[in-house]
Short mmCIF file of C-alpha atoms and ligand atoms in Angstrom, two decimals:
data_model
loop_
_atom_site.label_atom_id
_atom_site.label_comp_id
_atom_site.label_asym_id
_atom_site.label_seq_id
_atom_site.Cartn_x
_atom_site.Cartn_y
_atom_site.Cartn_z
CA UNK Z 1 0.00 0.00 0.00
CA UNK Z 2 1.47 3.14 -0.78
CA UNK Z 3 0.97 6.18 1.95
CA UNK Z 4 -0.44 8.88 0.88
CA UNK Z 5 -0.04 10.87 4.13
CA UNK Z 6 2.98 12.67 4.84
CA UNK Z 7 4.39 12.12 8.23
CA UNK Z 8 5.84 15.17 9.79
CA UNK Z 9 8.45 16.12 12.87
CA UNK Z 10 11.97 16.57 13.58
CA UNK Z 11 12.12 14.02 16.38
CA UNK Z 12 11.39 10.32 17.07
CA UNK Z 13 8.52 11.94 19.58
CA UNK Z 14 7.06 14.49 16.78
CA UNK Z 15 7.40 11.88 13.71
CA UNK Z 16 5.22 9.45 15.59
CA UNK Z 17 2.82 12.12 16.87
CA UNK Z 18 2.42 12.98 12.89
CA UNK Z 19 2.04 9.49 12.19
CA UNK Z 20 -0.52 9.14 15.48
CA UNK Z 21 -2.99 12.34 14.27
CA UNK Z 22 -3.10 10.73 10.82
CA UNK Z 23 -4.38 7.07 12.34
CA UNK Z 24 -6.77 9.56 14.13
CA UNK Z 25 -8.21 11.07 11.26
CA UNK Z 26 -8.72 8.49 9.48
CA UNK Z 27 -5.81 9.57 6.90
CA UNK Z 28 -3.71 6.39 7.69
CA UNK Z 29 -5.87 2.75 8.23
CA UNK Z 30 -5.23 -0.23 9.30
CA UNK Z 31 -2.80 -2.30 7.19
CA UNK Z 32 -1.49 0.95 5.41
CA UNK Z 33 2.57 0.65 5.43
CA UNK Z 34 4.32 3.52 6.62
CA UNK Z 35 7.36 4.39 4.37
CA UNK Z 36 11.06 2.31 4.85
CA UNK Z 37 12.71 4.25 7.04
CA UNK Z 38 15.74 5.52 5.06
CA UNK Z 39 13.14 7.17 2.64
CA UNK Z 40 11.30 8.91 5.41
CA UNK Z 41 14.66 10.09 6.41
CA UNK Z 42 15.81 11.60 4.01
CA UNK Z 43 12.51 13.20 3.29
CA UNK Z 44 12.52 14.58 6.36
CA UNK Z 45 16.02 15.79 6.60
CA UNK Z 46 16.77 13.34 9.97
CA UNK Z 47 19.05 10.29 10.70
CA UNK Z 48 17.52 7.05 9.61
CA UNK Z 49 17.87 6.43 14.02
CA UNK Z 50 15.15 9.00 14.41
CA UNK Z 51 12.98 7.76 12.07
CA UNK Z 52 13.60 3.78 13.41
CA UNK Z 53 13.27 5.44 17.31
CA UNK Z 54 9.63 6.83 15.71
CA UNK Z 55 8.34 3.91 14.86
CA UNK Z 56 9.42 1.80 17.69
CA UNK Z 57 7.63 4.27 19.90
CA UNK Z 58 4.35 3.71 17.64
CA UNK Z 59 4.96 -0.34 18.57
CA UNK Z 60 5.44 0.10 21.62
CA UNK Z 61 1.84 2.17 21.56
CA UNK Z 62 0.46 -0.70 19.93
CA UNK Z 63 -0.14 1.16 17.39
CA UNK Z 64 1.74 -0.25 14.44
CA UNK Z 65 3.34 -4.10 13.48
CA UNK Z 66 6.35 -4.73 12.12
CA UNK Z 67 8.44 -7.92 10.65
CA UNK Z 68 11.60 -8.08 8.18
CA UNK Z 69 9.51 -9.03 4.87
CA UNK Z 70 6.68 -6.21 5.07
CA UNK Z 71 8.16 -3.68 7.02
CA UNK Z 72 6.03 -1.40 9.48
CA UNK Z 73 2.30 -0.93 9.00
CA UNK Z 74 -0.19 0.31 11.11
CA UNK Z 75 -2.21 -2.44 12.63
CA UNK Z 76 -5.24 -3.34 12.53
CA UNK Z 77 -7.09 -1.35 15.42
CA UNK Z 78 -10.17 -3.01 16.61
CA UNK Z 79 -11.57 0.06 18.65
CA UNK Z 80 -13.48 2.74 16.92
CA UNK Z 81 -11.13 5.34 18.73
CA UNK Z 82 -8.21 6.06 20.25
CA UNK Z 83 -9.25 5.12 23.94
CA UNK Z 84 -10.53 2.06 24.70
CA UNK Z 85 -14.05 1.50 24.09
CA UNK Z 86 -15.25 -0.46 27.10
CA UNK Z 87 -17.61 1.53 28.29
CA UNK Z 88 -20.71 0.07 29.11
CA UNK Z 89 -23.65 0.32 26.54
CA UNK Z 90 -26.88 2.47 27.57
CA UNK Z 91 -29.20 0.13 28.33
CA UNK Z 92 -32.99 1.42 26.50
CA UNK Z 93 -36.55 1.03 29.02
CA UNK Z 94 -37.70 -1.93 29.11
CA UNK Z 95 -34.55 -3.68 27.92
CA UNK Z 96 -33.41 -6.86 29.77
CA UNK Z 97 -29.27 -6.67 30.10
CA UNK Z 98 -27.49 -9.48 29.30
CA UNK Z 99 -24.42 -7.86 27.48
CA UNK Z 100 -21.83 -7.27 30.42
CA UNK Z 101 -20.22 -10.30 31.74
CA UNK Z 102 -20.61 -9.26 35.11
CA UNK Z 103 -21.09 -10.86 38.25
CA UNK Z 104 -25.11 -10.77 39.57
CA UNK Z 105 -24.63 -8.02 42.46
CA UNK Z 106 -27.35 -9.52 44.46
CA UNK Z 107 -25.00 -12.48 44.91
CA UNK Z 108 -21.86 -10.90 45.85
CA UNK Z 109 -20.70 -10.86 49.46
CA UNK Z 110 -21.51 -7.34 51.37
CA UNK Z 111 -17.69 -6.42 51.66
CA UNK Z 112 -18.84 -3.80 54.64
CA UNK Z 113 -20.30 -6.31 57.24
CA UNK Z 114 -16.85 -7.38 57.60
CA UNK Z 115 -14.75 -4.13 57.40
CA UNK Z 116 -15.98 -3.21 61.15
CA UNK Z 117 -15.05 -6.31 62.61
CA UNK Z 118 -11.73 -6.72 60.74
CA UNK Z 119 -8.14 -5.78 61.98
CA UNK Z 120 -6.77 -3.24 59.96
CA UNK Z 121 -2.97 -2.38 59.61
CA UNK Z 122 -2.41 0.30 57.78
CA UNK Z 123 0.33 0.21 55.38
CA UNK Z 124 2.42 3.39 54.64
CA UNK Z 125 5.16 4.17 52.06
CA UNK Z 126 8.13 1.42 51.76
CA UNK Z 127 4.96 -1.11 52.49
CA UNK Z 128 5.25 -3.89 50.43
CA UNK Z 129 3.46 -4.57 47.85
CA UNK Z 130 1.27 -7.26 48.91
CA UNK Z 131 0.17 -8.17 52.21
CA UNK Z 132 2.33 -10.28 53.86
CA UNK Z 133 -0.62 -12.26 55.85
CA UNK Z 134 -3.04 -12.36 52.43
CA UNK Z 135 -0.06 -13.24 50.43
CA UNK Z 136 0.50 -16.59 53.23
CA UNK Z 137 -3.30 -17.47 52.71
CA UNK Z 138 -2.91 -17.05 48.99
CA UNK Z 139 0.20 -19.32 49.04
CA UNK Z 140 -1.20 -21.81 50.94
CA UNK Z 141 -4.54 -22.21 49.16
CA UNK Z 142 -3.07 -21.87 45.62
CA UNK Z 143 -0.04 -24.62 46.73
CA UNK Z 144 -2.94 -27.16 47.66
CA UNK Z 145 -4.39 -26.90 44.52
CA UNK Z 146 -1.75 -27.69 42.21
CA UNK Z 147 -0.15 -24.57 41.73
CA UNK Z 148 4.06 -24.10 42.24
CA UNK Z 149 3.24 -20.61 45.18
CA UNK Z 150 6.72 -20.42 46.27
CA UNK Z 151 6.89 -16.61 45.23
CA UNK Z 152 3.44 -14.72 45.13
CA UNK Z 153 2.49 -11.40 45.24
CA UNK Z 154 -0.75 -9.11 44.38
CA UNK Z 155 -2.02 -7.20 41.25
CA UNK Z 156 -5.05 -4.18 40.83
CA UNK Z 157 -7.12 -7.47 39.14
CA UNK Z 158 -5.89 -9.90 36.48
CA UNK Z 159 -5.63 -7.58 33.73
CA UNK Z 160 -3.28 -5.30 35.27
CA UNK Z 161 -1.67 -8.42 36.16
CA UNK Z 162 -1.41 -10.14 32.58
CA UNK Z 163 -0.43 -6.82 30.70
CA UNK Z 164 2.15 -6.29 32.97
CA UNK Z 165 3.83 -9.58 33.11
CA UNK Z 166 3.44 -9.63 29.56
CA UNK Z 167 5.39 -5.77 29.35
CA UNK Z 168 8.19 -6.77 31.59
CA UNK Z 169 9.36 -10.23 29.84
CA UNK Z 170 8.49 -9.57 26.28
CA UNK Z 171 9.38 -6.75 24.07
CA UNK Z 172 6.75 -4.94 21.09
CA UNK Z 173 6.19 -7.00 18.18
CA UNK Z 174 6.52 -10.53 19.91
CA UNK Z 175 3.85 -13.15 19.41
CA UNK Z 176 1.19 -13.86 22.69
CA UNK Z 177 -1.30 -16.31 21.97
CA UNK Z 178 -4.63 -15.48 23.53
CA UNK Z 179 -7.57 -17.76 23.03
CA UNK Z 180 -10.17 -17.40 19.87
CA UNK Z 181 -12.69 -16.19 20.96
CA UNK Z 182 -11.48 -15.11 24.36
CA UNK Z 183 -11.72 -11.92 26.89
CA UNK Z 184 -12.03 -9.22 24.94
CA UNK Z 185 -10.41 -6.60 27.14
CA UNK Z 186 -7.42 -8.76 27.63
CA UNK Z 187 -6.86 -9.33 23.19
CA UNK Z 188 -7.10 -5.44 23.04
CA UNK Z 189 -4.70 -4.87 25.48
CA UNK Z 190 -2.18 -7.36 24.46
CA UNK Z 191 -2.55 -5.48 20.92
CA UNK Z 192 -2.59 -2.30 22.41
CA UNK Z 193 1.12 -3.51 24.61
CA UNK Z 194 2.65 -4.20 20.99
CA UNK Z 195 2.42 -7.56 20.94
CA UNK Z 196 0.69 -9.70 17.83
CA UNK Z 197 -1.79 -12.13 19.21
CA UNK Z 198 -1.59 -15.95 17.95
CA UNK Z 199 -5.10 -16.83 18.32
CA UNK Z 200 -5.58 -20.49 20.28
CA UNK Z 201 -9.01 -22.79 19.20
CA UNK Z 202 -11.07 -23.46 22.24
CA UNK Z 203 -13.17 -26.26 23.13
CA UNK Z 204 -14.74 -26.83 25.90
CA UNK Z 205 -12.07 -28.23 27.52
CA UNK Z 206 -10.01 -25.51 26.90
CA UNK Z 207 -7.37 -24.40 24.43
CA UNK Z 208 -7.07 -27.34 22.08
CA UNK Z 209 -3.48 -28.75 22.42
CA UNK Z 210 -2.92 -28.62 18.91
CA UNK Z 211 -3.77 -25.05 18.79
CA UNK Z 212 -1.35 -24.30 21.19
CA UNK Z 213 1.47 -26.55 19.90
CA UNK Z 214 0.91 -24.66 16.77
CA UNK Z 215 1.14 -21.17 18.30
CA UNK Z 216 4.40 -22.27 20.04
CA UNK Z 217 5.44 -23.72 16.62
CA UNK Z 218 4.82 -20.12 15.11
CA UNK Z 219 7.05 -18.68 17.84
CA UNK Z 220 4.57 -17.48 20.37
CA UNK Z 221 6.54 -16.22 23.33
CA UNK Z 222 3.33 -16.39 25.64
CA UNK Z 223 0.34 -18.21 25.88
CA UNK Z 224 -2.20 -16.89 28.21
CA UNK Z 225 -5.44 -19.47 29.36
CA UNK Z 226 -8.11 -19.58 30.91
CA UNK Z 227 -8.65 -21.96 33.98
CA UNK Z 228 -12.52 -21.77 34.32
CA UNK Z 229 -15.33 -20.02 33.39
CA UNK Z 230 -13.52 -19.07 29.84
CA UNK Z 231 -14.87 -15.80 28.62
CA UNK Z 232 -17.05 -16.34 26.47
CA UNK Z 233 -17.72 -19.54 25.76
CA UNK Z 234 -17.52 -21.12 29.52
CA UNK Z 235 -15.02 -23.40 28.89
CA UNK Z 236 -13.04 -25.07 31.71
CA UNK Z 237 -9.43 -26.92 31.47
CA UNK Z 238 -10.20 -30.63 31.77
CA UNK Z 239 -7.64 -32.63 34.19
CA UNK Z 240 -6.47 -34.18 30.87
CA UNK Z 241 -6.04 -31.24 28.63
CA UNK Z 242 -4.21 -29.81 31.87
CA UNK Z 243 -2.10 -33.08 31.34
CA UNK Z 244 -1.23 -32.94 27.70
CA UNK Z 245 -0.32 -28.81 27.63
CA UNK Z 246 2.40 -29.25 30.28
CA UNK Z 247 3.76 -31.84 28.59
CA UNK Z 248 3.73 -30.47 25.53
CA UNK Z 249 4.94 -26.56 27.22
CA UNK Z 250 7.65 -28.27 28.98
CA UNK Z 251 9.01 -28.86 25.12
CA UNK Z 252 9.57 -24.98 25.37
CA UNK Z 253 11.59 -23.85 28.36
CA UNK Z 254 11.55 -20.45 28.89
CA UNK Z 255 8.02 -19.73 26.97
CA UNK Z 256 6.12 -17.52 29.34
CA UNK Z 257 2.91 -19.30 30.50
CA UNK Z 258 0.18 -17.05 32.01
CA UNK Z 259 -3.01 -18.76 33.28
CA UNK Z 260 -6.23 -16.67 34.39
CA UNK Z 261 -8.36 -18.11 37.08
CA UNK Z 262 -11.05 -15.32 37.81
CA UNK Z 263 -13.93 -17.73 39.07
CA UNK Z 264 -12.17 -19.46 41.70
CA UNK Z 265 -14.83 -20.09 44.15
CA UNK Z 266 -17.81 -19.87 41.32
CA UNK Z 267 -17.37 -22.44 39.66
CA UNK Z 268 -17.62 -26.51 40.74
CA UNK Z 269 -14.73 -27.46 38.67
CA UNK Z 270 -11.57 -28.30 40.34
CA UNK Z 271 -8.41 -26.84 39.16
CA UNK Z 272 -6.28 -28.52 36.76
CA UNK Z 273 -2.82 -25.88 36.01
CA UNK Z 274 -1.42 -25.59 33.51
CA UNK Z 275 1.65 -23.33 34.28
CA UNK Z 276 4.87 -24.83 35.93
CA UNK Z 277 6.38 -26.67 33.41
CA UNK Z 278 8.55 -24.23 31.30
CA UNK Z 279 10.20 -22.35 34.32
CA UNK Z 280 8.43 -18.80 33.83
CA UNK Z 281 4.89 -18.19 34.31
CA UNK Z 282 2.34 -16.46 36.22
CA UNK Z 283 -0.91 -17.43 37.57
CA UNK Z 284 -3.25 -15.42 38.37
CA UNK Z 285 -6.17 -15.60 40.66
CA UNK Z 286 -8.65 -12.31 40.88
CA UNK Z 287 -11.53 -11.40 43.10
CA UNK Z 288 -13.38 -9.35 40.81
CA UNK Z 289 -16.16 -12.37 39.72
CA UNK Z 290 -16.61 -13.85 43.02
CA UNK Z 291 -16.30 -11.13 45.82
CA UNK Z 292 -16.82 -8.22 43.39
CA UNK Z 293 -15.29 -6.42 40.71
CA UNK Z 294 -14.85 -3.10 42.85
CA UNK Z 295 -12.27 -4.43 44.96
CA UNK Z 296 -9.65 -4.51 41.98
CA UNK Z 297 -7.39 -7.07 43.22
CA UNK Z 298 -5.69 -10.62 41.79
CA UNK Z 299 -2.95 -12.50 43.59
CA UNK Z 300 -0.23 -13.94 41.42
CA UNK Z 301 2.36 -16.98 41.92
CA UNK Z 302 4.85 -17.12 39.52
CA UNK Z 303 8.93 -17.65 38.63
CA UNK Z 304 11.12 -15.56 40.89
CA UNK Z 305 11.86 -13.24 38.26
CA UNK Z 306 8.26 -13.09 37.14
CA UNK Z 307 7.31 -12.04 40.56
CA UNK Z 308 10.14 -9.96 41.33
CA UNK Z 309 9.01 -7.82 37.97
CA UNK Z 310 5.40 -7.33 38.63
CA UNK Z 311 6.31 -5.97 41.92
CA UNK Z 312 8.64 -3.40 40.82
CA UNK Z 313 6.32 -2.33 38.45
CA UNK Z 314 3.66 -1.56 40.53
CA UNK Z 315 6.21 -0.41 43.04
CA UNK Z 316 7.32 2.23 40.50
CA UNK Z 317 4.03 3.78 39.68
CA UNK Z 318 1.06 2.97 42.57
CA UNK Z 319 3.26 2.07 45.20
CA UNK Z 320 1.53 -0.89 46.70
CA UNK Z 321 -2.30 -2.51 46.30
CA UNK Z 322 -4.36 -0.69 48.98
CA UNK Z 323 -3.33 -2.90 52.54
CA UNK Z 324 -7.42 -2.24 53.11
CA UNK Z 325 -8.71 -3.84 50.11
CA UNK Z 326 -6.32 -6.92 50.76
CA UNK Z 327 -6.69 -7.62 54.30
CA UNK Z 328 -10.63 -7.79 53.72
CA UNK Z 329 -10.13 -10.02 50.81
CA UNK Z 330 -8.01 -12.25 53.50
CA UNK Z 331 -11.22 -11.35 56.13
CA UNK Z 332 -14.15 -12.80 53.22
CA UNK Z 333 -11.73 -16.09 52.38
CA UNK Z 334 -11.47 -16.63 55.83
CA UNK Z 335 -15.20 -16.27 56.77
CA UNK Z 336 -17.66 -19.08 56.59
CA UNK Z 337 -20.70 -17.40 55.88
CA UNK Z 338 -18.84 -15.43 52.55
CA UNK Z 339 -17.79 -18.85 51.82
CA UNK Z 340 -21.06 -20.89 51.55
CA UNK Z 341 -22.50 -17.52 49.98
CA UNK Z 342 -19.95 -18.22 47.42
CA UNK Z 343 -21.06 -22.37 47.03
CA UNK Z 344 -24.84 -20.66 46.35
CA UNK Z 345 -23.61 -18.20 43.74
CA UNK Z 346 -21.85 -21.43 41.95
CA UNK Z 347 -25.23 -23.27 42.33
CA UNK Z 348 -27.22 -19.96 40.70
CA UNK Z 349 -25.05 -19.28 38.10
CA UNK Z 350 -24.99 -23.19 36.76
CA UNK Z 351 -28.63 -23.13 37.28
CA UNK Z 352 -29.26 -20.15 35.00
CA UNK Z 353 -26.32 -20.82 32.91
CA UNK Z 354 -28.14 -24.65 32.28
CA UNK Z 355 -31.46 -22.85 32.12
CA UNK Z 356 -30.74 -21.32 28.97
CA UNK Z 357 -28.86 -24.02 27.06
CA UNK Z 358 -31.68 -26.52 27.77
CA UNK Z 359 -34.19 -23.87 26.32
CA UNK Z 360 -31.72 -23.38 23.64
CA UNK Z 361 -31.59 -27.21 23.00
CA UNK Z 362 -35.26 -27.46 22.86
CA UNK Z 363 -35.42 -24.87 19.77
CA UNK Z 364 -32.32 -26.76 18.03
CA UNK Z 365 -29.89 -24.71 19.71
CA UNK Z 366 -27.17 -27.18 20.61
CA UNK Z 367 -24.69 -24.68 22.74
CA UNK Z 368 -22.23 -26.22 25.67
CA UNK Z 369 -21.21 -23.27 28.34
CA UNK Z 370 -19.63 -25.83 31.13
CA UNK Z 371 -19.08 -23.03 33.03
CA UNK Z 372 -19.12 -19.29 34.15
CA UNK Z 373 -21.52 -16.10 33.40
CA UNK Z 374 -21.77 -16.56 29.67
CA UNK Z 375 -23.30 -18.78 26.93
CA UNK Z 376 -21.74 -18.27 23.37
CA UNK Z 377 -24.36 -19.11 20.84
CA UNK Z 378 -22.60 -19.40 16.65
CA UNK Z 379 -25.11 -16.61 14.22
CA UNK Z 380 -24.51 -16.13 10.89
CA UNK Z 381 -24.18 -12.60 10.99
CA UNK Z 382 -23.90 -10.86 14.62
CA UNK Z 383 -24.76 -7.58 13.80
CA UNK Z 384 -28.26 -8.66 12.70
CA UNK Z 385 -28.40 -11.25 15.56
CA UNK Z 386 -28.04 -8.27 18.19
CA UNK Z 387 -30.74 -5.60 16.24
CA UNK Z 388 -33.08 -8.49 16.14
CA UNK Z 389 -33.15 -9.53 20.07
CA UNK Z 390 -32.89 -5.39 20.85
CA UNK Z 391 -36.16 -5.34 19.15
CA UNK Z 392 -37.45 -8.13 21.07
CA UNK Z 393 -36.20 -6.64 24.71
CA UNK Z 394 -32.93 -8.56 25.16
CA UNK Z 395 -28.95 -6.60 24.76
CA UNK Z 396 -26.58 -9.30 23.96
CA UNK Z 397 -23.21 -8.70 22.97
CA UNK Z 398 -22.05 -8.98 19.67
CA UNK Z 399 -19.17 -11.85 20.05
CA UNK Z 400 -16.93 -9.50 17.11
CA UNK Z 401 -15.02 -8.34 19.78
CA UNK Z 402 -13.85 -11.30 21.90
CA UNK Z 403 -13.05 -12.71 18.63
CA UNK Z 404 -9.44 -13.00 16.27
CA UNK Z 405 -10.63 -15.49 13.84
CA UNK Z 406 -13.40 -17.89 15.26
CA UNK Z 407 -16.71 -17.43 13.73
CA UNK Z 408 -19.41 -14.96 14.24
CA UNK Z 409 -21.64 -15.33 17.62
CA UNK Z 410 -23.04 -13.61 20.27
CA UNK Z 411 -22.66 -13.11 24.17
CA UNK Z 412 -25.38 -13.88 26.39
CA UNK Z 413 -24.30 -13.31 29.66
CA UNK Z 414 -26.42 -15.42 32.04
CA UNK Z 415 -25.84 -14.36 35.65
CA UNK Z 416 -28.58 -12.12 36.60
CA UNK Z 417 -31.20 -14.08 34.41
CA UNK Z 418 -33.53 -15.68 36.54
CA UNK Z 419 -34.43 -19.39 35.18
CA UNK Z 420 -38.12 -18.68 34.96
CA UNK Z 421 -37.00 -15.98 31.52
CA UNK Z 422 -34.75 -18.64 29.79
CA UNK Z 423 -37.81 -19.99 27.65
CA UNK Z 424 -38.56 -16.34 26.76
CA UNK Z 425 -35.27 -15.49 26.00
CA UNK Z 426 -34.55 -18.76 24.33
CA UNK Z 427 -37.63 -17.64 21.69
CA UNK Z 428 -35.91 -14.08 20.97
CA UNK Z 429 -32.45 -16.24 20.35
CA UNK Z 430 -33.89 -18.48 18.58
CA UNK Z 431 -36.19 -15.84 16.69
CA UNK Z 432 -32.57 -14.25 15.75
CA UNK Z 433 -30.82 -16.61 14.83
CA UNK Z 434 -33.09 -17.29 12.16
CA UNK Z 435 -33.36 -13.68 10.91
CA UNK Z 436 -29.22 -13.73 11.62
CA UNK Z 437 -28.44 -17.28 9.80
CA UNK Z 438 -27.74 -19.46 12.93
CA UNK Z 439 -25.54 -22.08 12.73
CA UNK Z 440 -26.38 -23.22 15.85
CA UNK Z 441 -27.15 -26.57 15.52
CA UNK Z 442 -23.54 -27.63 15.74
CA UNK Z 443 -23.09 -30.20 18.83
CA UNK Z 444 -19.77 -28.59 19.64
CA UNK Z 445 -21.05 -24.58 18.96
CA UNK Z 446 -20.30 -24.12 22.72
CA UNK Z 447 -16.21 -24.12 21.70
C1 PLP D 501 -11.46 -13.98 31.53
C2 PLP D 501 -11.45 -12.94 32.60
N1 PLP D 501 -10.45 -12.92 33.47
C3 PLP D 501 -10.41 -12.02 34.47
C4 PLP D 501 -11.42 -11.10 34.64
C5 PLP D 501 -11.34 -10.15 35.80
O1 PLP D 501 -10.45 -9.18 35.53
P1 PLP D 501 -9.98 -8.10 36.60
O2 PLP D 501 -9.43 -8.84 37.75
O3 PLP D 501 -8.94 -7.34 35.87
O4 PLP D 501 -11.17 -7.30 36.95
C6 PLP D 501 -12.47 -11.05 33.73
C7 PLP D 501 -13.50 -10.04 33.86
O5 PLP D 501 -14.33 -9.86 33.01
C8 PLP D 501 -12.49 -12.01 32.69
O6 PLP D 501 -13.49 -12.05 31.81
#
């Protein structure tokens, strides 16, 4: 593709702003290449290092790709704008919601009973990062179920976790695979860190082994999973799918293996880890989907280095995760009441979860969600899919953005919907997929 727009600047910093107002406009798109860098040069009258310090700096924005064959070219951007666009969507009157992935906020424990009965010790500057009593709980739960917790620490919540483990052992322009489809937030900000995602099949077991043997074939540098409750499609990692990715991971020493287990406690599926075999990993367990999503905090066992990175990083900017919000996380896992609240909330969400694919089922639907908030149901064409059930009273979300190159679907996210609307809202899907070209009737749609 030839570029028609004219970067401008004198500096590495100006020449990428140029190049950054022109992706704004709309004057450079995705997949446009931005001239070789000797040409640009010269053009602009500055060493061919100013020019190559430029584009780096777009990389490392995210903003940009590069390889040896094609050069640099802006990448494919899959937000409408420059910020990210996860705001929620207004919800019309008279619309049921069932577009957020969110936890049901009737069933999450009342973090303020416990904060007047809890001991509090205030951490000040030079605290550590983590919580030295919350970080001995974490170690000790996470070690009993399968997980190598010699070194953990805390995070502000998985993704903060994930990007920056991902930041501090990988540089701009490496390979991560992320599952396909998989959590949107976390594919836009591996994209948005630099990195090109490798997308990874899913099943319902989990990422299909030869998915990720190929990604690792291709040179992926990372692989980040999902233990449980995949987002979207549910799926958990099956004791023997656990089995055959170690073995095949511990094939590649020195492959960063990140594993995401944000329903711990939510779901009825015991743990089967993945990470552990190629020496550097992180796993990371957040609160947000079973004691709330306001409380902003994941624990994390990893490799010494691994560990000793995250730290620093959040010791160079925040400081340390608030001692408050971590020693009543350690006050709710150590509470019995929190804790069968917790079994109930599992029970509910399978329940309405189940509720739905059995309606589903009944109208030809065949979809499998073993787990979590969401059912992921195949459509022909989402954007049709999504108009139609508006019109009908139900906001889904359209699955284009949790996906890399897995077919169109939607998101229904099931965790507020009580069982008595899943026939109703089984008719509107159905009604939809019809008008949308479902291709629902697959046994294995659910992956
Ligand atoms: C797959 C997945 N992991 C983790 C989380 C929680 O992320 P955080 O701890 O950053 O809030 C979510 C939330 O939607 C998710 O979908």
């Amino acid at each position: 593709v030839t570029l028609q727009y004219q970067p401008t600047g004198g500096t590495a910093a100006a020449i990428a702003e140029s190049i950054e107002h022109g992706i704004r406009d709309g004057a450079l798109a995705s997949g446009d290449a931005l001239p070789p860098i000797r040409q640009l040069a010269s053009g602009l009258g500055v060493s061919p290092g100013t020019v190559a310090a430029s584009y780096r700096l777009l990389g490392v924005r995210g903003l940009t790709a590069s390889d040896r064959r094609r050069g640099t070219w802006i990448r494919e951007l899959r937000t409408e704008d420059m910020t990210f666009a996860r705001r929620a969507i207004p919800v019309p009157d008279g619309v049921t919601d069932c577009s957020t992935g969110n936890p049901d906020a009737a069933l999450l424990p009342d973090p303020l009973s416990r904060l007047a009965s809890m001991e509090y010790h205030p951490a000040s500057y030079g605290s550590p990062v983590a919580d030295p009593e919350l970080i001995a709980e974490a170690r000790r739960r996470l070690a009993g179920e399968g997980v190598a917790a010699e070194h953990v620490t805390c995070s502000f919540g998985a993704l903060d976790a994930i990007g920056r483990i991902l930041s501090s052992n990988l540089a701009p322009g490496d390979r991560v695979a992320v599952e396909d489809p998989g959590w949107a937030a976390l594919i836009d900000v591996v994209e948005r860190l630099g990195f090109l995602t490798v997308p990874l099949p899913i099943d319902p077991e989990g990422p299909t082994t030869d998915g990720v043997w190929q990604a690792l074939a291709a040179g992926a540098r990372a692989v980040v999973v999902t233990a449980r409750a995949q987002n979207p499609t549910g799926a958990a990692i099956s004791l023997q799918r656990a089995g055959e990715l170690r073995a095949l991971l511990a094939r590649y020493p020195g492959r960063l293996v990140i594993e995401d287990d944000h329903a711990c406690g939510l779901v009825e599926v015991p743990l089967a880890p993945v990470v552990g075999t190629t020496g550097r990993y992180g796993f990371v367990r957040s609160v947000a989907k079973g004691y709330g999503p306001d409380l902003r905090l994941a624990v994390v066992a990893g490799d010494p280095a691994t560990v000793t990175r995250l730290e620093q990083a959040i010791s160079m900017g925040a400081g340390w995760v608030s001692h408050l919000v971590q020693q009543l996380v350690l006050a709710m896992w150590n509470d019995a009441d929190v804790s069968d609240q917790l079994t109930r909330a599992s029970v509910t969400y399978r329940e309405r979860r189940s509720a739905l694919c059995e309606e589903l089922g009944r109208r030809g639907i065949t979809v499998t969600a073993p787990t979590g908030l969401n059912v992921w149901i195949p459509v022909g064409d989402e954007a049709t899919a999504v108009s139609a059930l508006l019109a009908g009273g139900w906001l889904v979300a359209p699955g284009n953005r949790f996906r890399i190159k897995s077919a169109a679907a939607i998101r229904v996210t099931t965790s507020a919907l009580g069982v008595e609307r899943a026939p109703e809202l089984a008719d509107a899907i159905a009604a939809a997929c019809a008008s949308a070209g479902g291709r629902g009737r697959r046994a294995d749609s659910g992956g």
